[in-house]
């Protein structure tokens, strides 16, 4: 047997060093059995680790030696059509499956999203590029579909929504999607991982993997790489307490698809290559291998959910955040990949026509090697230390100089001496950690030690600068041809702006709509994108859009290149941004938690950005239904503000109001009248909400009465209201005064009584807050509110007044748009305008009462006749009341009958003359 000698060596080691030799011998022997089983499979299994440069280098070597005709790849089978679009993209990008409307899954999961990132320094991309550029090579994806991902792992999906804090927008490029990785090799055994990190003198798993697996295997031959990867995966798998059902189901699924394809095509298994995660290469399920005689695995059907597919940009930092890798590990892997290509003089596979590709390497042919017998490479690999390179002083010096230069650009005080210190510290750290040469992680630690200060002067710290210098956060981009129709339509409609959509920087767009009317459709599109995309993607600098008003000039900051993912996501929702926006508005008003205020907001946005009266009417009808169904008045202020604005708009553009507006006013009048007594007495309902209800009732009363409502309903609601809170009591008093149920002098007497009652004085601020809110339903009380506030500041003690000031300021701030301007204008009319006039100024409420009419001097001469002749209508009314003929208007003193009549009623003449004299 090939591995008999290795089995004996491991058995001896288990007996000598293990506390439980039986268990250790079983694990070590099982590792060798797994390697032997995987290597003897008729279909060649290629184990990979995701984003591993060693796997990518081994893939390049094997593809050029073997030249397979069929490649089975562990990737969601329904993502296959997307692979052809990789030619139009700049890596890294992510394949995405998206579902917004769910059928067969819980509604709270929506939307569902699955992504599979692709980088150039990955084995899967090398296999894809080789297969797509060779017409005689078939590429078959054999992993579960996106639908099965959520069928099998619902708990995993829920966990993915608990996102960690991300450092930048680029980290969140994948959103809350479920990541599909190819070859996640990690112990998932806490004790083992901590042991490896401690004895390896590293901080995190990514550094351990790079130091002890990636670097030794980068220059290893294919057979050694293959056996080592299967052995490591077997060890990690056997140390798990149990294999998850999901992992075993995936393996059964993939082998079932492989057998189905071989049976359908008749392909030669010896000319096929199965690329899968190393974890699955050491599988022990009964369906493993082509020669398995286990029962066929029954694949469950997909759900009725409709999936949409596309490509979204990705980045190194996004991949690290998605899969829990250490910061900078993917960039370091890309650097290791580039160095490995140069050192081994390998030509990688790249898709023809892809951005940045200048050579055509996919069509290069190499003689196919014959199958070789399996040889034991593990014994030699495990028995000798890896051949470590000496210190590359030139490379380390270049790193040290570059990091100092980059640190100075970012605000750090660094010099040549710091570059020397970084170099020496990196060598020292490598020696302390038993390394022949400093790794990029040692260099990072040395740079942080020598350059980092007590604070970061710029946006990036030294560790982030090291990541940028060693490879940078490479960010991919989806090409125009690979974008969904909606995204292409948006870019086409933005062409008049002459902007570059591929730039990730912010670009300024200036629109002079008066000089260039053809840009108005562009302005309309930008305002819709403003509502649909993140605020940083489309941001207006100058110009606003409101009902009945459109700017003549606009200025925009656009960053569509940076937010390309959000634009691509819109393509999953419709074929145009207008359709997507309409669907979102309808979804907003039909949601279970929708309110009437939400529906009115949707109506306003439909009028502003879509301009369609039909949609506005549909949304308005929904607002009427929502208002009638509400049992609380929490949104009454927003409802009042929105409906006032909409009524003002409709009155200016059309002679008649829309039918839904009339229904909304009548329904709101009846609704708020019904809820008014409860709102007054409910402790959880604020005074602002009650004031907004009254503002709706009084402000819309004329329109409501013209549409058939009854004023008696409002009077009955007010009479049935019996609040206890001081603020609501004051508001009720103001309401009754507005309705004529309470005279203003009586209201003034009640307030004067409160100011003199020591038991009520502590609660006076709350009464005053109620009067302030009363300005909404009763604006005619503004002089009275100014009077009450003036008396409060003049008479309340400091112990009461000072604690009340924060409440007063908060109330005025909340009502800054409506109450404060009216209150300030009324105060301006009441108080003197100059400082000098204050000394002799007497408040109107403190002025002496007006003397009675009897004390005034009676009009003399012919003033009565002149005055009555000037007011002939009054004389006619009085003449008709007394039974005389009206219509004659002789000159003063020319009619003896009129003179005699006036002489007969001197008191009436005096009273009428006095009033008219005062009015004149």
CSV table of C-alpha atoms in Angstrom, one decimal, residues 375-594:
chain,number,residue,atom,x,y,z
A,375,UNK,CA,3.2,8.3,-4.6
A,376,UNK,CA,3.6,9.1,-0.9
A,377,UNK,CA,4.6,12.7,-0.7
A,378,UNK,CA,3.3,13.3,2.8
A,379,UNK,CA,6.1,11.4,4.6
A,380,UNK,CA,8.8,13.6,3.2
A,381,UNK,CA,6.7,16.8,3.7
A,382,UNK,CA,6.0,16.0,7.3
A,383,UNK,CA,9.5,14.7,8.2
A,384,UNK,CA,11.5,17.7,7.1
A,385,UNK,CA,11.1,21.4,7.9
A,386,UNK,CA,10.0,23.6,5.0
A,387,UNK,CA,12.7,25.2,3.0
A,388,UNK,CA,12.5,28.8,4.1
A,389,UNK,CA,13.9,31.7,2.1
A,390,UNK,CA,16.5,34.0,3.5
A,391,UNK,CA,15.8,37.6,4.3
A,392,UNK,CA,15.1,39.5,1.1
A,393,UNK,CA,16.8,42.7,2.2
A,394,UNK,CA,15.9,44.6,-1.0
A,395,UNK,CA,12.2,43.8,-0.7
A,396,UNK,CA,12.2,44.6,3.1
A,397,UNK,CA,14.0,47.9,2.5
A,398,UNK,CA,11.6,48.9,-0.2
A,399,UNK,CA,8.7,48.2,2.1
A,400,UNK,CA,10.2,50.3,4.9
A,401,UNK,CA,10.9,53.3,2.6
A,402,UNK,CA,7.4,53.1,1.1
A,403,UNK,CA,5.6,52.9,4.4
A,404,UNK,CA,7.4,55.9,5.7
A,405,UNK,CA,6.6,57.9,2.5
A,406,UNK,CA,2.9,56.8,2.7
A,407,UNK,CA,2.8,57.7,6.5
A,408,UNK,CA,4.1,61.2,5.8
A,409,UNK,CA,1.5,61.8,3.2
A,410,UNK,CA,-1.2,60.8,5.7
A,411,UNK,CA,0.0,63.3,8.4
A,412,UNK,CA,2.5,61.2,10.4
A,413,UNK,CA,5.9,62.7,11.4
A,414,UNK,CA,8.2,60.1,9.9
A,415,UNK,CA,11.7,60.2,8.6
A,416,UNK,CA,14.5,58.1,7.2
A,417,UNK,CA,15.5,57.0,10.7
A,418,UNK,CA,12.0,55.6,11.1
A,419,UNK,CA,12.5,53.5,7.9
A,420,UNK,CA,15.6,52.1,9.3
A,421,UNK,CA,13.9,51.3,12.6
A,422,UNK,CA,11.0,49.6,10.8
A,423,UNK,CA,13.5,47.4,8.9
A,424,UNK,CA,15.5,46.4,12.0
A,425,UNK,CA,12.3,45.8,14.0
A,426,UNK,CA,10.8,43.6,11.4
A,427,UNK,CA,13.9,41.4,11.3
A,428,UNK,CA,13.9,41.3,15.1
A,429,UNK,CA,10.3,40.3,15.3
A,430,UNK,CA,10.8,37.5,12.8
A,431,UNK,CA,13.7,36.2,14.8
A,432,UNK,CA,11.7,36.2,18.0
A,433,UNK,CA,9.0,34.2,16.3
A,434,UNK,CA,11.4,31.7,14.9
A,435,UNK,CA,11.1,32.8,11.3
A,436,UNK,CA,13.9,32.9,8.8
A,437,UNK,CA,12.5,36.0,7.1
A,438,UNK,CA,9.9,38.6,8.1
A,439,UNK,CA,6.4,38.0,6.8
A,440,UNK,CA,4.1,40.9,5.8
A,441,UNK,CA,2.5,40.5,9.2
A,442,UNK,CA,5.8,41.0,10.9
A,443,UNK,CA,6.4,44.0,8.8
A,444,UNK,CA,2.9,45.4,9.8
A,445,UNK,CA,3.7,44.9,13.5
A,446,UNK,CA,7.1,46.6,13.1
A,447,UNK,CA,5.6,49.6,11.2
A,448,UNK,CA,2.9,50.0,13.9
A,449,UNK,CA,5.5,49.9,16.7
A,450,UNK,CA,7.8,52.5,15.1
A,451,UNK,CA,5.3,54.9,13.4
A,452,UNK,CA,2.0,54.8,15.3
A,453,UNK,CA,1.5,57.7,17.6
A,454,UNK,CA,-1.0,58.3,20.4
A,455,UNK,CA,-3.6,59.4,17.9
A,456,UNK,CA,-4.2,59.0,14.2
A,457,UNK,CA,-3.7,62.3,12.3
A,458,UNK,CA,-5.7,61.3,9.2
A,459,UNK,CA,-8.4,58.9,8.2
A,460,UNK,CA,-6.1,55.8,8.1
A,461,UNK,CA,-3.9,54.4,10.8
A,462,UNK,CA,-0.5,52.7,10.1
A,463,UNK,CA,-1.9,49.2,9.9
A,464,UNK,CA,-4.3,50.3,7.2
A,465,UNK,CA,-1.5,52.1,5.4
A,466,UNK,CA,0.5,48.8,5.4
A,467,UNK,CA,-2.4,47.0,3.8
A,468,UNK,CA,-2.7,49.7,1.1
A,469,UNK,CA,1.0,49.5,0.4
A,470,UNK,CA,1.2,45.7,0.3
A,471,UNK,CA,-1.6,45.3,-2.2
A,472,UNK,CA,-4.3,47.8,-1.5
A,473,UNK,CA,-8.0,47.2,-1.2
A,474,UNK,CA,-8.6,46.3,-4.8
A,475,UNK,CA,-12.1,47.1,-5.7
A,476,UNK,CA,-13.8,45.5,-8.7
A,477,UNK,CA,-16.3,46.9,-11.2
A,478,UNK,CA,-19.1,45.5,-13.3
A,479,UNK,CA,-18.8,46.5,-17.0
A,480,UNK,CA,-21.6,48.2,-18.9
A,481,UNK,CA,-22.5,45.0,-20.9
A,482,UNK,CA,-22.9,43.0,-17.7
A,483,UNK,CA,-25.2,45.4,-15.9
A,484,UNK,CA,-29.0,44.8,-15.7
A,485,UNK,CA,-31.2,46.7,-18.1
A,486,UNK,CA,-32.2,49.2,-15.5
A,487,UNK,CA,-28.7,50.2,-14.7
A,488,UNK,CA,-27.8,50.5,-18.4
A,489,UNK,CA,-30.9,52.7,-18.9
A,490,UNK,CA,-29.8,55.0,-16.0
A,491,UNK,CA,-26.3,55.4,-17.5
A,492,UNK,CA,-27.8,56.1,-21.0
A,493,UNK,CA,-30.1,58.8,-19.6
A,494,UNK,CA,-27.3,60.4,-17.7
A,495,UNK,CA,-25.1,60.7,-20.9
A,496,UNK,CA,-25.9,64.4,-21.4
A,497,UNK,CA,-24.0,65.2,-18.3
A,498,UNK,CA,-20.8,63.9,-19.9
A,499,UNK,CA,-19.7,62.1,-16.7
A,500,UNK,CA,-17.6,59.0,-16.4
A,501,UNK,CA,-19.7,56.3,-14.7
A,502,UNK,CA,-16.7,54.1,-14.0
A,503,UNK,CA,-15.0,56.6,-11.7
A,504,UNK,CA,-15.4,55.9,-8.0
A,505,UNK,CA,-14.7,59.6,-7.1
A,506,UNK,CA,-17.4,62.2,-6.6
A,507,UNK,CA,-18.2,64.1,-9.8
A,508,UNK,CA,-20.0,67.5,-9.9
A,509,UNK,CA,-22.9,68.0,-12.4
A,510,UNK,CA,-24.3,71.5,-13.1
A,511,UNK,CA,-27.7,71.8,-14.7
A,512,UNK,CA,-28.9,75.1,-16.1
A,513,UNK,CA,-32.5,74.2,-16.8
A,514,UNK,CA,-33.4,77.6,-18.2
A,515,UNK,CA,-30.6,77.6,-20.8
A,516,UNK,CA,-30.7,73.9,-21.5
A,517,UNK,CA,-34.4,72.7,-21.2
A,518,UNK,CA,-33.4,69.3,-22.6
A,519,UNK,CA,-31.7,68.5,-19.2
A,520,UNK,CA,-35.1,68.5,-17.4
A,521,UNK,CA,-35.5,64.7,-17.9
A,522,UNK,CA,-32.0,64.3,-16.4
A,523,UNK,CA,-33.1,66.4,-13.4
A,524,UNK,CA,-36.2,64.2,-13.0
A,525,UNK,CA,-34.1,61.1,-13.1
A,526,UNK,CA,-31.6,62.4,-10.5
A,527,UNK,CA,-34.4,63.3,-8.1
A,528,UNK,CA,-35.8,59.7,-8.4
A,529,UNK,CA,-32.3,58.2,-7.9
A,530,UNK,CA,-32.0,60.5,-4.8
A,531,UNK,CA,-35.0,58.6,-3.3
A,532,UNK,CA,-33.8,55.1,-4.3
A,533,UNK,CA,-30.0,55.1,-3.8
A,534,UNK,CA,-27.9,55.9,-0.8
A,535,UNK,CA,-27.7,59.5,0.1
A,536,UNK,CA,-24.0,59.7,-0.8
A,537,UNK,CA,-24.6,58.3,-4.3
A,538,UNK,CA,-26.8,61.2,-5.6
A,539,UNK,CA,-26.6,64.3,-3.5
A,540,UNK,CA,-28.1,67.7,-4.4
A,541,UNK,CA,-25.9,70.7,-3.7
A,542,UNK,CA,-28.1,73.4,-5.1
A,543,UNK,CA,-31.8,73.2,-5.9
A,544,UNK,CA,-34.8,71.7,-4.2
A,545,UNK,CA,-38.1,70.3,-5.4
A,546,UNK,CA,-41.4,71.0,-3.7
A,547,UNK,CA,-45.0,71.1,-4.7
A,548,UNK,CA,-45.6,73.8,-7.3
A,549,UNK,CA,-42.0,74.9,-7.5
A,550,UNK,CA,-39.1,73.7,-9.7
A,551,UNK,CA,-35.6,75.2,-9.6
A,552,UNK,CA,-34.1,76.8,-12.7
A,553,UNK,CA,-30.6,75.7,-11.7
A,554,UNK,CA,-29.3,72.6,-10.0
A,555,UNK,CA,-26.0,71.2,-8.8
A,556,UNK,CA,-25.4,67.6,-8.0
A,557,UNK,CA,-22.6,65.4,-6.5
A,558,UNK,CA,-22.7,62.0,-8.1
A,559,UNK,CA,-20.8,58.9,-7.0
A,560,UNK,CA,-22.5,56.2,-9.0
A,561,UNK,CA,-19.2,54.3,-9.6
A,562,UNK,CA,-18.7,53.9,-5.9
A,563,UNK,CA,-22.3,52.8,-5.3
A,564,UNK,CA,-22.6,50.6,-8.3
A,565,UNK,CA,-23.8,47.7,-6.1
A,566,UNK,CA,-26.9,49.7,-5.1
A,567,UNK,CA,-27.6,50.6,-8.7
A,568,UNK,CA,-27.3,46.9,-9.7
A,569,UNK,CA,-29.7,45.9,-6.9
A,570,UNK,CA,-32.3,48.3,-8.4
A,571,UNK,CA,-32.2,46.2,-11.5
A,572,UNK,CA,-33.6,43.2,-9.6
A,573,UNK,CA,-36.8,45.2,-8.8
A,574,UNK,CA,-37.9,46.4,-12.3
A,575,UNK,CA,-36.9,47.6,-15.7
A,576,UNK,CA,-36.9,51.3,-15.0
A,577,UNK,CA,-36.4,53.5,-12.0
A,578,UNK,CA,-39.9,54.9,-12.4
A,579,UNK,CA,-41.4,51.4,-12.1
A,580,UNK,CA,-39.2,50.6,-9.1
A,581,UNK,CA,-40.2,53.8,-7.4
A,582,UNK,CA,-43.9,53.3,-8.0
A,583,UNK,CA,-43.7,49.7,-6.6
A,584,UNK,CA,-41.9,51.0,-3.5
A,585,UNK,CA,-44.5,53.7,-2.9
A,586,UNK,CA,-47.3,51.1,-3.3
A,587,UNK,CA,-45.5,48.7,-1.0
A,588,UNK,CA,-45.1,51.5,1.6
A,589,UNK,CA,-48.9,52.2,1.8
A,590,UNK,CA,-49.9,48.6,1.7
A,591,UNK,CA,-47.5,47.4,4.4
A,592,UNK,CA,-49.1,46.2,7.6
A,593,UNK,CA,-47.6,48.9,9.7
A,594,UNK,CA,-48.5,51.7,7.2
